[in-house]
Short mmCIF file of C-alpha atoms in Angstrom, two decimals:
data_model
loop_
_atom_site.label_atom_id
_atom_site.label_comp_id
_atom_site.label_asym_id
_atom_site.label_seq_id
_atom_site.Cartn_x
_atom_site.Cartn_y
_atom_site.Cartn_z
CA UNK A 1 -3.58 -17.50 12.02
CA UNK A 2 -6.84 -16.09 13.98
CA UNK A 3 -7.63 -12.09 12.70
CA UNK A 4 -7.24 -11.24 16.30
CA UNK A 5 -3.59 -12.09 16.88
CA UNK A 6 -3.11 -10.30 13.20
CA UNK A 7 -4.40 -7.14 14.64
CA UNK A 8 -1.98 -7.27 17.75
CA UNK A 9 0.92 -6.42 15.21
CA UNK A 10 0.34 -2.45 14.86
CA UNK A 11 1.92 -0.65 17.57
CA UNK A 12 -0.42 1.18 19.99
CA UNK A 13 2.69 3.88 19.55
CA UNK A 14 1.58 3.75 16.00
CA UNK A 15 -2.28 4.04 15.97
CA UNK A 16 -1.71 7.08 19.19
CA UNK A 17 0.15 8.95 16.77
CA UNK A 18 -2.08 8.31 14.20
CA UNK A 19 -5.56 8.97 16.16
CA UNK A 20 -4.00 12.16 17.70
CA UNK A 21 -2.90 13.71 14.45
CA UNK A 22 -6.25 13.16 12.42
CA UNK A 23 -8.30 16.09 11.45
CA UNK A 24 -11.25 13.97 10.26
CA UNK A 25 -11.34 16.28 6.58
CA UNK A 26 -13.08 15.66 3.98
CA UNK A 27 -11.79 13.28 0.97
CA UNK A 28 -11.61 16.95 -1.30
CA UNK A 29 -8.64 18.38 1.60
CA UNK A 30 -6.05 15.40 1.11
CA UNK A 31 -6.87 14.30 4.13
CA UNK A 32 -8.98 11.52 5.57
CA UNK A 33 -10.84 9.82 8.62
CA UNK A 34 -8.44 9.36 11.83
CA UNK A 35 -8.59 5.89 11.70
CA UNK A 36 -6.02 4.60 8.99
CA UNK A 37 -6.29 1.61 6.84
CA UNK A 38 -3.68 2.18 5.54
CA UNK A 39 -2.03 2.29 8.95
CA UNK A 40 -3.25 -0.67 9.85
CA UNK A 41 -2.09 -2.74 6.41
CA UNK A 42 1.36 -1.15 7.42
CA UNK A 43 0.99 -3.08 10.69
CA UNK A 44 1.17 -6.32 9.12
CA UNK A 45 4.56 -5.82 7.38
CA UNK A 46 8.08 -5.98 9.03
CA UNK A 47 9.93 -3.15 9.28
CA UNK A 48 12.32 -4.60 7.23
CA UNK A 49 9.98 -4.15 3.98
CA UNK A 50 10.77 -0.63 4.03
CA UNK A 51 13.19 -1.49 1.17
CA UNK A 52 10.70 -2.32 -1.49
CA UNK A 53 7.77 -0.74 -2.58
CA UNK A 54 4.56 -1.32 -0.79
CA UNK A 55 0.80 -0.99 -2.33
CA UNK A 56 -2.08 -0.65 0.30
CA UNK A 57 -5.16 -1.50 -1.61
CA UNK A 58 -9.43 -1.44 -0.19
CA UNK A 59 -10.06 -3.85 -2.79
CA UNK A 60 -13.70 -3.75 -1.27
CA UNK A 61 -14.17 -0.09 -1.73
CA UNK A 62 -13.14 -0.28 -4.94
CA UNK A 63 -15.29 -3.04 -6.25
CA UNK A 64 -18.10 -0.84 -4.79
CA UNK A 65 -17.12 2.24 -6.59
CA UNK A 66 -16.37 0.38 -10.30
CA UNK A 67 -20.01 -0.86 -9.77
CA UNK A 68 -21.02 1.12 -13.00
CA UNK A 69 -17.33 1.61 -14.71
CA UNK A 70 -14.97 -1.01 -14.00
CA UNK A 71 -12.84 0.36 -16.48
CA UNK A 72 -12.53 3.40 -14.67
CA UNK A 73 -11.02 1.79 -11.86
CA UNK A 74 -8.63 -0.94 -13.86
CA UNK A 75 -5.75 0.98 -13.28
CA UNK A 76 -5.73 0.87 -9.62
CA UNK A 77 -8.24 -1.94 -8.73
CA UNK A 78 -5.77 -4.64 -8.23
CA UNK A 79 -3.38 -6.24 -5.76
CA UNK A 80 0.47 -5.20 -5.78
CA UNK A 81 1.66 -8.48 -5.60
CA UNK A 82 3.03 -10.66 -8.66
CA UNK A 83 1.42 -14.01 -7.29
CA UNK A 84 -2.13 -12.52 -8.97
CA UNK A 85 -0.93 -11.64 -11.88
CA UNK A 86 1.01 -14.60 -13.18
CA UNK A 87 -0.07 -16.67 -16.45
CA UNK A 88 -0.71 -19.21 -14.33
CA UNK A 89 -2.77 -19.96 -10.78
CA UNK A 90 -0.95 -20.37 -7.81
CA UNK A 91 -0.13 -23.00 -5.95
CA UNK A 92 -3.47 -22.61 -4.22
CA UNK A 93 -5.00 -23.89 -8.02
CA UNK A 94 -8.17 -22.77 -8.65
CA UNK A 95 -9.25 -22.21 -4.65
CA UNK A 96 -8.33 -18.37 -4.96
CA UNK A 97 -9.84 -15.53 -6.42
CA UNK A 98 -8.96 -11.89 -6.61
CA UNK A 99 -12.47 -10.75 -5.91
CA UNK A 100 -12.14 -13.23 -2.20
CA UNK A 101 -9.48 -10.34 -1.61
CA UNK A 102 -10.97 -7.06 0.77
CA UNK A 103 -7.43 -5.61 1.32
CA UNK A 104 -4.08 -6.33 0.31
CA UNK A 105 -0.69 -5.08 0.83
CA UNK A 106 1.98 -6.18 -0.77
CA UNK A 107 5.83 -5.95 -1.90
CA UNK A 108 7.91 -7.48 -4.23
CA UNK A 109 8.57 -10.31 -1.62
CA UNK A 110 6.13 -10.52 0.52
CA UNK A 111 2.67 -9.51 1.71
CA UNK A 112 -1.08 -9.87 3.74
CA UNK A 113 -4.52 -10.00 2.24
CA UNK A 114 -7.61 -10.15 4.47
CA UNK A 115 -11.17 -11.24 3.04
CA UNK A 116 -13.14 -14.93 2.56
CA UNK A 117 -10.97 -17.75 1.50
CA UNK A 118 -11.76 -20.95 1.52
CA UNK A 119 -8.31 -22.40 3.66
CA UNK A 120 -9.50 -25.94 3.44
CA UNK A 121 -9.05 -26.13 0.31
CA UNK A 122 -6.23 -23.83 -0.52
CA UNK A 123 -4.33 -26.16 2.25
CA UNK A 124 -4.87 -29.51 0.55
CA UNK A 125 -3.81 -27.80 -2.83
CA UNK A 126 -0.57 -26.61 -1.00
CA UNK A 127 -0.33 -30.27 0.24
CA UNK A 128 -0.58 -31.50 -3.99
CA UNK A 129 2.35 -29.29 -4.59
CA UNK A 130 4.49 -30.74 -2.52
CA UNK A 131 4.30 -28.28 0.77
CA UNK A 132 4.72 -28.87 4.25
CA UNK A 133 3.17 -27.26 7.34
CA UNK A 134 5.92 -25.89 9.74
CA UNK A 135 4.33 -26.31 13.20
CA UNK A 136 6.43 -23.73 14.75
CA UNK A 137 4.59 -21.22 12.95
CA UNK A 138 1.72 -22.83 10.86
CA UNK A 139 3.31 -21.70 7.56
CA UNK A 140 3.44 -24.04 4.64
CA UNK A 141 6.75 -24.02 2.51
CA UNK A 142 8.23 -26.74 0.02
CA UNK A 143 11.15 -28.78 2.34
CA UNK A 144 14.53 -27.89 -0.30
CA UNK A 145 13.18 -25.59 -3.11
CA UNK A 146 13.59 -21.88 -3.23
CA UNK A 147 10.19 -19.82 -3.58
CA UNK A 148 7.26 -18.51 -0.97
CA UNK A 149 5.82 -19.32 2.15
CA UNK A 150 2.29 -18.99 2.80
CA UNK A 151 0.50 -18.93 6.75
CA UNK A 152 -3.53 -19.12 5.43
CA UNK A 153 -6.75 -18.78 7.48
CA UNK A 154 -10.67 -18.28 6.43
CA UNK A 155 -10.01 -14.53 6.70
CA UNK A 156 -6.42 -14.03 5.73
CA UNK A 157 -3.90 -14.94 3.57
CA UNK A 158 0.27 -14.07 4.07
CA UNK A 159 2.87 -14.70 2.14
CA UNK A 160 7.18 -14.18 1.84
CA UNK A 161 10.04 -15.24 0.22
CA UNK A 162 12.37 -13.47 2.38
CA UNK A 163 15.30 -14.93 3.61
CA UNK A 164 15.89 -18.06 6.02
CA UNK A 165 13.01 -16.99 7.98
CA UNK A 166 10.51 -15.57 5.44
CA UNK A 167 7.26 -15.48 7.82
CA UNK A 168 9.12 -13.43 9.99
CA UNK A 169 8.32 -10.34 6.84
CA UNK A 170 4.53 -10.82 7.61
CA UNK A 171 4.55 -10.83 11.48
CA UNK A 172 6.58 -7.89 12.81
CA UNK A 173 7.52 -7.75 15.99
CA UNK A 174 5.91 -5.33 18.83
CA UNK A 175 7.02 -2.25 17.93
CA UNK A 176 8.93 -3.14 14.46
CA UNK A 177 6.48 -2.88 12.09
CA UNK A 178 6.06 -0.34 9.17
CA UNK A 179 3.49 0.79 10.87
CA UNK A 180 5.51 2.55 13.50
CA UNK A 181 8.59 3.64 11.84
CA UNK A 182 7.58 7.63 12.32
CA UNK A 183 7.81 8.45 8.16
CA UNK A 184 4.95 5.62 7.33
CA UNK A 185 3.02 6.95 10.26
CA UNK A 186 3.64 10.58 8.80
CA UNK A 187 2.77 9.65 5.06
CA UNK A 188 -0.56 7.92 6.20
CA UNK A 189 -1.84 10.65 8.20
CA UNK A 190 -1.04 12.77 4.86
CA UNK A 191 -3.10 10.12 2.26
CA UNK A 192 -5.78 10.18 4.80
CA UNK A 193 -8.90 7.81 4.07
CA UNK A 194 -7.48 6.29 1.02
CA UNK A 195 -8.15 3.20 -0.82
CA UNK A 196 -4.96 2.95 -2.82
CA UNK A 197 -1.42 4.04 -1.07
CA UNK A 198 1.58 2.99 -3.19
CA UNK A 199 4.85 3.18 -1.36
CA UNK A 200 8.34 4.08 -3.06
CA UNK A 201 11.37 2.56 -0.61
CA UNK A 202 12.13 4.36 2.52
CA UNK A 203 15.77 6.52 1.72
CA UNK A 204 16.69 7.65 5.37
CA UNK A 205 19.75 9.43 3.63
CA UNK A 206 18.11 11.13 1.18
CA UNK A 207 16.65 14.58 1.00
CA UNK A 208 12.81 12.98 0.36
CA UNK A 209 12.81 10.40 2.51
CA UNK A 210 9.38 8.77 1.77
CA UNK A 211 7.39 9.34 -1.02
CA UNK A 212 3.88 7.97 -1.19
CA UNK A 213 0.72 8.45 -3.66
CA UNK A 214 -2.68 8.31 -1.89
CA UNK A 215 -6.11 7.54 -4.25
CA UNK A 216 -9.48 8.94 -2.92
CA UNK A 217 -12.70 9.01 -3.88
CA UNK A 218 -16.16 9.14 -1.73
CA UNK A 219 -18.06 8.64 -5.27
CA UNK A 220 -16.57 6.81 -8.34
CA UNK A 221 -17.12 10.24 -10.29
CA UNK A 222 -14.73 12.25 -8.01
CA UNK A 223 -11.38 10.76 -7.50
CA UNK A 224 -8.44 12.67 -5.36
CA UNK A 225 -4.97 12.07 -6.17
CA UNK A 226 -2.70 12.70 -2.90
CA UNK A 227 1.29 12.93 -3.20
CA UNK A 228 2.57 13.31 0.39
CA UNK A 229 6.43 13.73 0.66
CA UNK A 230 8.33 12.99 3.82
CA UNK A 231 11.51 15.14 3.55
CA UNK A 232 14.59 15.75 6.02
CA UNK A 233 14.17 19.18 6.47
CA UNK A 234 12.14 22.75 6.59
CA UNK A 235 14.55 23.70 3.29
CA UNK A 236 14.46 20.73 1.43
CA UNK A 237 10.07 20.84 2.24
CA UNK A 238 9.94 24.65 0.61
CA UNK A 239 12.38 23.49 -2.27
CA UNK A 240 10.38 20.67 -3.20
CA UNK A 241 7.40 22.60 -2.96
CA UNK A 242 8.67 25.35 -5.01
CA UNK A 243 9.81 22.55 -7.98
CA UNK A 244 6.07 21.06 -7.40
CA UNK A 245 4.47 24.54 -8.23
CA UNK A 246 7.00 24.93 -11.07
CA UNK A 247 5.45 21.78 -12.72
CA UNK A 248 2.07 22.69 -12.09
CA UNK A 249 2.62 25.77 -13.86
CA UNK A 250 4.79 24.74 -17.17
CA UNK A 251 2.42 22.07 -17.85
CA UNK A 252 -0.79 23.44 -17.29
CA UNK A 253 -3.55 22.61 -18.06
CA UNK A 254 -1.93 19.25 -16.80
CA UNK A 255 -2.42 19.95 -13.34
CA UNK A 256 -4.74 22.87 -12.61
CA UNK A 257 -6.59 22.98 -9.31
CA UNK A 258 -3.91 21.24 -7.62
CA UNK A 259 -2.60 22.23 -4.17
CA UNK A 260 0.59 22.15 -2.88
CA UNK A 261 1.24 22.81 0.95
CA UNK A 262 4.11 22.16 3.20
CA UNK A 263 3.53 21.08 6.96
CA UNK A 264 6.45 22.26 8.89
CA UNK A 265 7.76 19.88 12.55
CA UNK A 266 10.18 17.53 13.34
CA UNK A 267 9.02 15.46 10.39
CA UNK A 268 8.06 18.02 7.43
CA UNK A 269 5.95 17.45 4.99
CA UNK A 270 5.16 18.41 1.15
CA UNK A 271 1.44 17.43 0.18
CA UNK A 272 -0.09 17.87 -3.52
CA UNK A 273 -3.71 17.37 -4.18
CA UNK A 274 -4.81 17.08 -7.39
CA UNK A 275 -8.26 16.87 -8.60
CA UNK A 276 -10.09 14.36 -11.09
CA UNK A 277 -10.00 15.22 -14.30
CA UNK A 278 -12.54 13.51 -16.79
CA UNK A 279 -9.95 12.67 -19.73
CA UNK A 280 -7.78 10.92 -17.11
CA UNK A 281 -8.42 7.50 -14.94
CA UNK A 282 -7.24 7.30 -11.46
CA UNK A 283 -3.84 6.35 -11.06
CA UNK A 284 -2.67 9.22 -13.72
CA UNK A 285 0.32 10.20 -11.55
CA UNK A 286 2.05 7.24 -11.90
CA UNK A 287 0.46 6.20 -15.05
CA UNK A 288 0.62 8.82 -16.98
CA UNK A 289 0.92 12.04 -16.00
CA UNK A 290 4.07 11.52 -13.61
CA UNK A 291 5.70 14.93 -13.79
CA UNK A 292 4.63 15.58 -10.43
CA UNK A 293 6.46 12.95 -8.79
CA UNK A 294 9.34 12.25 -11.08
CA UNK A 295 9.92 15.81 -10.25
CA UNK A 296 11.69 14.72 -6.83
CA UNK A 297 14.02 12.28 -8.34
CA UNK A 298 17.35 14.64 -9.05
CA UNK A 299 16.97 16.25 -5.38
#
């Protein structure tokens, strides 16, 4: 599927909201350039994904800042999705390789990853494994099993196993994507310029609707962690802040220098930033140190 019919799928609702709100701070505030990519790796994902956790990865920016220390980076360095991890290659054989991969998101079921692939022959490797191409919508499936659906291009790669109509996951409709459902747009103008945004499932009845962890880093010796919390309310924003500081404080050192401020609105918003911290790789807060955000789980 040509990149520019890809792009068409983020709103211009989306990207107005975005653009409008963006302060264009530094990496060091918790906030980021206007211009999203996370945003726009939302865009490619049906609205309908907001049940599963999503990873936003610049696999690109991060294989330029593990340069020098790759290990530094391992814990966050890789696609969300399953299909790269397994024991053994895809379908696609030997035709794929994470490093082809310049940004990925992903969920359990689903996904889109954008960078140099070789479709010729990832297609006649499909083809040995016994798929078909649809020619409704290019996508290549295996007539009568159960499993995932792939649409592939020199330049980008999609995937789903969702439902009678998996491609339908990867090519949102005008106006249905994640990308403008108003607590994505919200989180991603809170991560900023990030190269890492993982995702926990939309809860539209819960207090914390939307919780998301942001990694930044303008040098691979400085990495930002950014928790941004989409909540229902003004009261439920200055409780969770107030349980936020509470952590920071009864396990300090843990935490110190972190910041924890609450943007008030239709739509408010808890943010903690929390600097690097040279005994710890980034991705601590959901590695290791997750006090922080599995302080939000009995609200």
């Amino acid at each position: 599927m040509p990149t520019t019919a890809r792009r068409s799928v983020l709103g211009a609702t989306a990207l107005a909201v975005l653009l409008a709100a963006g302060t264009g701070c530094s990496s060091d505030s918790g906030h980021g350039d206007s211009s999203s990519g996370v945003l726009e790796g939302l865009g490619t994902l049906a609205e309908d994904n907001s049940t599963n956790q999503v990873t936003y990865l610049d696999a690109e920016k991060v294989r330029e800042l593990s340069k020098d220390d790759e290990k530094r980076f391992a814990s966050v360095g890789q696609p969300g999705s399953s299909l790269l991890n397994a024991y053994e290659p895809g379908p696609w054989g030997q035709h794929l390789k994470v490093t082809q991969i310049d940004t990925a998101v992903d969920t359990k079921n689903a996904g889109h990853w954008e960078g140099s692939f070789d479709a010729a022959a990832i297609t006649t490797s499909l083809k040995s494994n016994g798929y078909k191409q649809n020619k409704d919508d290019e996508s290549w499936t295996r007539p009568g099993r159960t499993g995932v659906s792939f649409q592939v291009s020199n330049d980008e790669i999609s995937y789903s196993s969702q439902g009678d109509t998996p491609m339908s996951a990867v090519n949102p409709k005008d106006g249905a994507s994640l990308a403008d459902k108003n607590e994505y747009q919200r989180a991603a103008e809170c991560l900023g310029d990030a190269y890492r945004a993982d995702f926990n499932p939309l809860t539209p009845t819960r207090p914390v609707r939307l919780s998301a962890l942001g990694q930044q880093a303008s040098v691979a010796a400085k990495n930002t962690e950014v928790l941004c919390l989409v909540v229902k309310d003004e009261a439920t924003a200055n409780r969770v802040a107030a349980k936020l500081r509470s952590v920071i404080t009864a396990k300090a050192p843990k935490f110190d220098g972190t910041k924890v401020t609450v943007e008030k609105g239709d739509q408010p918003l808890v943010r903690a930033v929390v600097p690097d911290t040279a005994a710890q790789r980034p991705g601590r807060l959901m590695i290791s140190d997750v006090d922080l955000w599995m302080a939000i789980t009995d609200l």
